[in-house]
Each structure stands twice: as C-alpha cells, then as structure tokens.
C-alpha cells in the first residue's frame, strides 16, 4: 500500500516535458507581419480549436469549414463547403506569387483534394489539422510539399 501511495504521489509531482517548437519564433514573426489585423484576431481566436469532421464551430472544425468561415468573415467571400469544391472556386497562382488570404490545396490521400489551408506570408499558412486542430504551420515541411496540389486566390 505504501508503494502505491508513493507511486501515485510521485506521478503528480512530475513536470510535463514540453518540446520546444523550433519554428515558434518564425510563426510568431509571420503572424506579426500579417497586413490584416482582423485576420490576426481571427486566427488567434481559433488557434487550438480541435479538428472535427463536418464541424463549423468552436467545439470542433474541419479544414474546409475553417477556410469557409475565414474567407467569409475576413474577405466577404462565399466558398463552397467541401475542399475539393473550394479548389474549383480559385484562380490558380504560382506558389511564389501567393498573397495573404490565398487558398492552398492538398491531397494527402493521393487522389482528390482532401485538405485546404490559408496562406499567410513567408511560407506559413493556417489550417485545421486533423491531429493538432487549428494551427499555423510551415508550408516548406516535406509532408506538405509532397501533398501540395494547387493554390490561388478566390475568383471574384
């Protein structure tokens, strides 16, 4: 019994090990350089909201729902609900010419478009990650480069 008490109390006294994000300062820099302060507020308000397929609110949101709400609230654009349909609503651009608010589409399943994010600046974008929720991420990561399909701005 004494061993059980010692074990339980020792677990409670352990400090969580937090791995530092080597990109944290670059992500903060990308956020600080956003031209739209409304976009900055929107992203910070949604950061950390968990992923939920079909979700459209703070209890959980998916990537296309996040893109839909961001485009509507920040730019006044009415996007379709699904990422593959959203991809048809853009004017395609070369990656070197992306601007803040442009949409980026991915295919992680190897076929049709199945993920969308919003370009910020300096190679960073915001999206609803299936594993990490709403997050700002580095577009140069190999997983994103491999899955990248197309990008561009909303057709007005």
PDB file of C-alpha atoms in Angstrom, residues 2-152:
ATOM      1  CA  UNK A   2       2.843   2.383   0.871  1.00  0.00           C
ATOM      2  CA  UNK A   3       4.439   1.747  -2.516  1.00  0.00           C
ATOM      3  CA  UNK A   4       1.155   2.567  -4.264  1.00  0.00           C
ATOM      4  CA  UNK A   5       0.876   5.869  -2.364  1.00  0.00           C
ATOM      5  CA  UNK A   6       4.483   6.775  -3.216  1.00  0.00           C
ATOM      6  CA  UNK A   7       3.958   5.894  -6.871  1.00  0.00           C
ATOM      7  CA  UNK A   8       0.762   7.949  -7.159  1.00  0.00           C
ATOM      8  CA  UNK A   9       2.245  10.962  -5.379  1.00  0.00           C
ATOM      9  CA  UNK A  10       5.414  10.836  -7.476  1.00  0.00           C
ATOM     10  CA  UNK A  11       3.375  10.898 -10.707  1.00  0.00           C
ATOM     11  CA  UNK A  12       1.620  14.034  -9.557  1.00  0.00           C
ATOM     12  CA  UNK A  13       4.906  15.789  -8.896  1.00  0.00           C
ATOM     13  CA  UNK A  14       6.425  15.139 -12.314  1.00  0.00           C
ATOM     14  CA  UNK A  15       6.722  18.119 -14.564  1.00  0.00           C
ATOM     15  CA  UNK A  16       5.395  17.783 -18.072  1.00  0.00           C
ATOM     16  CA  UNK A  17       8.109  17.824 -20.690  1.00  0.00           C
ATOM     17  CA  UNK A  18       7.194  20.325 -23.367  1.00  0.00           C
ATOM     18  CA  UNK A  19       9.142  20.007 -26.566  1.00  0.00           C
ATOM     19  CA  UNK A  20      10.073  23.436 -27.854  1.00  0.00           C
ATOM     20  CA  UNK A  21       8.824  24.261 -31.320  1.00  0.00           C
ATOM     21  CA  UNK A  22      11.881  25.311 -33.353  1.00  0.00           C
ATOM     22  CA  UNK A  23       9.581  27.281 -35.677  1.00  0.00           C
ATOM     23  CA  UNK A  24       7.771  29.145 -32.897  1.00  0.00           C
ATOM     24  CA  UNK A  25       9.649  32.397 -33.414  1.00  0.00           C
ATOM     25  CA  UNK A  26       9.179  32.221 -37.185  1.00  0.00           C
ATOM     26  CA  UNK A  27       5.476  31.502 -36.744  1.00  0.00           C
ATOM     27  CA  UNK A  28       5.180  34.467 -34.367  1.00  0.00           C
ATOM     28  CA  UNK A  29       7.036  36.599 -36.923  1.00  0.00           C
ATOM     29  CA  UNK A  30       4.671  35.513 -39.720  1.00  0.00           C
ATOM     30  CA  UNK A  31       1.683  36.371 -37.537  1.00  0.00           C
ATOM     31  CA  UNK A  32       3.183  39.744 -36.581  1.00  0.00           C
ATOM     32  CA  UNK A  33       3.621  40.621 -40.267  1.00  0.00           C
ATOM     33  CA  UNK A  34       0.019  39.990 -41.292  1.00  0.00           C
ATOM     34  CA  UNK A  35      -1.372  43.010 -43.120  1.00  0.00           C
ATOM     35  CA  UNK A  36      -4.906  42.368 -41.854  1.00  0.00           C
ATOM     36  CA  UNK A  37      -5.287  42.787 -38.102  1.00  0.00           C
ATOM     37  CA  UNK A  38      -8.771  41.274 -38.472  1.00  0.00           C
ATOM     38  CA  UNK A  39      -7.119  38.132 -39.886  1.00  0.00           C
ATOM     39  CA  UNK A  40      -4.646  38.112 -36.985  1.00  0.00           C
ATOM     40  CA  UNK A  41      -7.520  38.272 -34.485  1.00  0.00           C
ATOM     41  CA  UNK A  42      -9.478  35.573 -36.307  1.00  0.00           C
ATOM     42  CA  UNK A  43      -6.509  33.180 -36.281  1.00  0.00           C
ATOM     43  CA  UNK A  44      -5.624  33.787 -32.633  1.00  0.00           C
ATOM     44  CA  UNK A  45      -9.285  33.346 -31.684  1.00  0.00           C
ATOM     45  CA  UNK A  46      -9.461  29.946 -33.441  1.00  0.00           C
ATOM     46  CA  UNK A  47      -5.959  28.624 -32.690  1.00  0.00           C
ATOM     47  CA  UNK A  48      -6.141  25.349 -30.811  1.00  0.00           C
ATOM     48  CA  UNK A  49      -9.771  24.569 -31.645  1.00  0.00           C
ATOM     49  CA  UNK A  50      -9.837  20.819 -32.178  1.00  0.00           C
ATOM     50  CA  UNK A  51     -10.496  19.140 -35.501  1.00  0.00           C
ATOM     51  CA  UNK A  52     -13.923  17.613 -36.048  1.00  0.00           C
ATOM     52  CA  UNK A  53     -15.046  16.337 -39.445  1.00  0.00           C
ATOM     53  CA  UNK A  54     -18.051  18.396 -40.532  1.00  0.00           C
ATOM     54  CA  UNK A  55     -17.552  20.834 -37.658  1.00  0.00           C
ATOM     55  CA  UNK A  56     -18.250  24.528 -38.066  1.00  0.00           C
ATOM     56  CA  UNK A  57     -17.863  25.979 -34.587  1.00  0.00           C
ATOM     57  CA  UNK A  58     -15.501  26.262 -31.620  1.00  0.00           C
ATOM     58  CA  UNK A  59     -16.428  22.775 -30.394  1.00  0.00           C
ATOM     59  CA  UNK A  60     -14.639  21.412 -33.457  1.00  0.00           C
ATOM     60  CA  UNK A  61     -13.985  22.396 -37.053  1.00  0.00           C
ATOM     61  CA  UNK A  62     -12.618  20.761 -40.175  1.00  0.00           C
ATOM     62  CA  UNK A  63     -10.263  22.310 -42.714  1.00  0.00           C
ATOM     63  CA  UNK A  64     -12.869  23.316 -45.292  1.00  0.00           C
ATOM     64  CA  UNK A  65     -15.154  24.718 -42.602  1.00  0.00           C
ATOM     65  CA  UNK A  66     -12.297  26.794 -41.236  1.00  0.00           C
ATOM     66  CA  UNK A  67     -11.450  28.100 -44.734  1.00  0.00           C
ATOM     67  CA  UNK A  68     -15.129  28.838 -45.387  1.00  0.00           C
ATOM     68  CA  UNK A  69     -15.559  30.842 -42.162  1.00  0.00           C
ATOM     69  CA  UNK A  70     -12.250  32.687 -42.531  1.00  0.00           C
ATOM     70  CA  UNK A  71     -12.953  33.694 -46.133  1.00  0.00           C
ATOM     71  CA  UNK A  72     -16.496  34.799 -45.245  1.00  0.00           C
ATOM     72  CA  UNK A  73     -15.600  36.725 -42.081  1.00  0.00           C
ATOM     73  CA  UNK A  74     -12.354  38.331 -43.260  1.00  0.00           C
ATOM     74  CA  UNK A  75     -12.798  38.782 -47.022  1.00  0.00           C
ATOM     75  CA  UNK A  76     -16.559  38.509 -47.596  1.00  0.00           C
ATOM     76  CA  UNK A  77     -16.110  35.520 -49.937  1.00  0.00           C
ATOM     77  CA  UNK A  78     -18.708  32.743 -50.140  1.00  0.00           C
ATOM     78  CA  UNK A  79     -16.849  29.462 -50.591  1.00  0.00           C
ATOM     79  CA  UNK A  80     -18.417  26.044 -51.154  1.00  0.00           C
ATOM     80  CA  UNK A  81     -18.350  23.721 -48.121  1.00  0.00           C
ATOM     81  CA  UNK A  82     -16.014  20.945 -49.348  1.00  0.00           C
ATOM     82  CA  UNK A  83     -12.291  21.496 -50.023  1.00  0.00           C
ATOM     83  CA  UNK A  84     -12.426  19.879 -53.485  1.00  0.00           C
ATOM     84  CA  UNK A  85     -15.252  22.264 -54.441  1.00  0.00           C
ATOM     85  CA  UNK A  86     -13.367  25.204 -52.910  1.00  0.00           C
ATOM     86  CA  UNK A  87     -10.434  24.341 -55.176  1.00  0.00           C
ATOM     87  CA  UNK A  88     -12.679  24.987 -58.187  1.00  0.00           C
ATOM     88  CA  UNK A  89     -13.512  28.476 -56.859  1.00  0.00           C
ATOM     89  CA  UNK A  90      -9.975  29.845 -57.137  1.00  0.00           C
ATOM     90  CA  UNK A  91      -7.830  31.408 -59.809  1.00  0.00           C
ATOM     91  CA  UNK A  92      -4.680  29.301 -59.690  1.00  0.00           C
ATOM     92  CA  UNK A  93      -1.354  31.015 -58.930  1.00  0.00           C
ATOM     93  CA  UNK A  94       2.267  30.016 -58.820  1.00  0.00           C
ATOM     94  CA  UNK A  95       3.384  29.390 -55.243  1.00  0.00           C
ATOM     95  CA  UNK A  96       5.906  32.240 -55.499  1.00  0.00           C
ATOM     96  CA  UNK A  97       3.064  34.715 -56.072  1.00  0.00           C
ATOM     97  CA  UNK A  98       0.787  33.818 -53.178  1.00  0.00           C
ATOM     98  CA  UNK A  99      -0.595  36.636 -51.062  1.00  0.00           C
ATOM     99  CA  UNK A 100      -2.123  36.748 -47.603  1.00  0.00           C
ATOM    100  CA  UNK A 101      -5.522  35.021 -47.665  1.00  0.00           C
ATOM    101  CA  UNK A 102      -4.895  32.842 -50.727  1.00  0.00           C
ATOM    102  CA  UNK A 103      -6.052  29.237 -50.509  1.00  0.00           C
ATOM    103  CA  UNK A 104      -3.716  26.225 -50.651  1.00  0.00           C
ATOM    104  CA  UNK A 105      -4.976  22.742 -51.510  1.00  0.00           C
ATOM    105  CA  UNK A 106      -3.507  19.350 -50.698  1.00  0.00           C
ATOM    106  CA  UNK A 107      -4.119  15.689 -51.423  1.00  0.00           C
ATOM    107  CA  UNK A 108      -2.885  13.529 -48.572  1.00  0.00           C
ATOM    108  CA  UNK A 109      -4.865  10.540 -49.828  1.00  0.00           C
ATOM    109  CA  UNK A 110      -3.057  10.516 -53.154  1.00  0.00           C
ATOM    110  CA  UNK A 111      -6.131  11.291 -55.259  1.00  0.00           C
ATOM    111  CA  UNK A 112      -8.676  14.055 -54.983  1.00  0.00           C
ATOM    112  CA  UNK A 113      -8.091  17.228 -52.996  1.00  0.00           C
ATOM    113  CA  UNK A 114      -8.776  16.467 -49.328  1.00  0.00           C
ATOM    114  CA  UNK A 115      -7.292  19.402 -47.384  1.00  0.00           C
ATOM    115  CA  UNK A 116      -7.203  23.202 -47.547  1.00  0.00           C
ATOM    116  CA  UNK A 117      -5.279  25.928 -45.756  1.00  0.00           C
ATOM    117  CA  UNK A 118      -4.956  29.703 -45.992  1.00  0.00           C
ATOM    118  CA  UNK A 119      -1.635  31.280 -46.927  1.00  0.00           C
ATOM    119  CA  UNK A 120      -0.267  33.926 -44.556  1.00  0.00           C
ATOM    120  CA  UNK A 121       3.234  35.011 -45.603  1.00  0.00           C
ATOM    121  CA  UNK A 122       6.866  33.878 -45.693  1.00  0.00           C
ATOM    122  CA  UNK A 123       5.879  30.250 -46.347  1.00  0.00           C
ATOM    123  CA  UNK A 124       3.423  29.926 -43.455  1.00  0.00           C
ATOM    124  CA  UNK A 125      -0.249  29.036 -43.575  1.00  0.00           C
ATOM    125  CA  UNK A 126      -3.114  28.403 -41.174  1.00  0.00           C
ATOM    126  CA  UNK A 127      -5.344  25.348 -41.310  1.00  0.00           C
ATOM    127  CA  UNK A 128      -7.373  22.902 -39.240  1.00  0.00           C
ATOM    128  CA  UNK A 129      -5.013  19.952 -38.799  1.00  0.00           C
ATOM    129  CA  UNK A 130      -6.654  16.592 -38.161  1.00  0.00           C
ATOM    130  CA  UNK A 131      -4.185  15.902 -35.330  1.00  0.00           C
ATOM    131  CA  UNK A 132      -3.428  19.357 -33.885  1.00  0.00           C
ATOM    132  CA  UNK A 133      -6.547  21.419 -34.574  1.00  0.00           C
ATOM    133  CA  UNK A 134      -6.321  24.969 -35.893  1.00  0.00           C
ATOM    134  CA  UNK A 135      -2.654  25.822 -36.205  1.00  0.00           C
ATOM    135  CA  UNK A 136      -0.173  27.952 -38.141  1.00  0.00           C
ATOM    136  CA  UNK A 137       2.222  25.686 -39.996  1.00  0.00           C
ATOM    137  CA  UNK A 138       5.313  25.775 -42.197  1.00  0.00           C
ATOM    138  CA  UNK A 139       4.463  25.080 -45.831  1.00  0.00           C
ATOM    139  CA  UNK A 140       8.047  24.008 -46.557  1.00  0.00           C
ATOM    140  CA  UNK A 141       7.695  20.840 -44.448  1.00  0.00           C
ATOM    141  CA  UNK A 142       8.157  17.757 -46.665  1.00  0.00           C
ATOM    142  CA  UNK A 143       4.705  16.327 -45.858  1.00  0.00           C
ATOM    143  CA  UNK A 144       3.042  19.486 -47.183  1.00  0.00           C
ATOM    144  CA  UNK A 145       5.315  19.809 -50.192  1.00  0.00           C
ATOM    145  CA  UNK A 146       4.598  16.214 -51.187  1.00  0.00           C
ATOM    146  CA  UNK A 147       0.807  16.651 -50.870  1.00  0.00           C
ATOM    147  CA  UNK A 148       0.517  20.161 -52.389  1.00  0.00           C
ATOM    148  CA  UNK A 149      -1.847  20.226 -55.379  1.00  0.00           C
ATOM    149  CA  UNK A 150      -2.690  23.845 -56.175  1.00  0.00           C
ATOM    150  CA  UNK A 151      -3.068  27.318 -54.711  1.00  0.00           C
ATOM    151  CA  UNK A 152      -4.600  30.599 -55.651  1.00  0.00           C
TER     152      UNK A 152
END
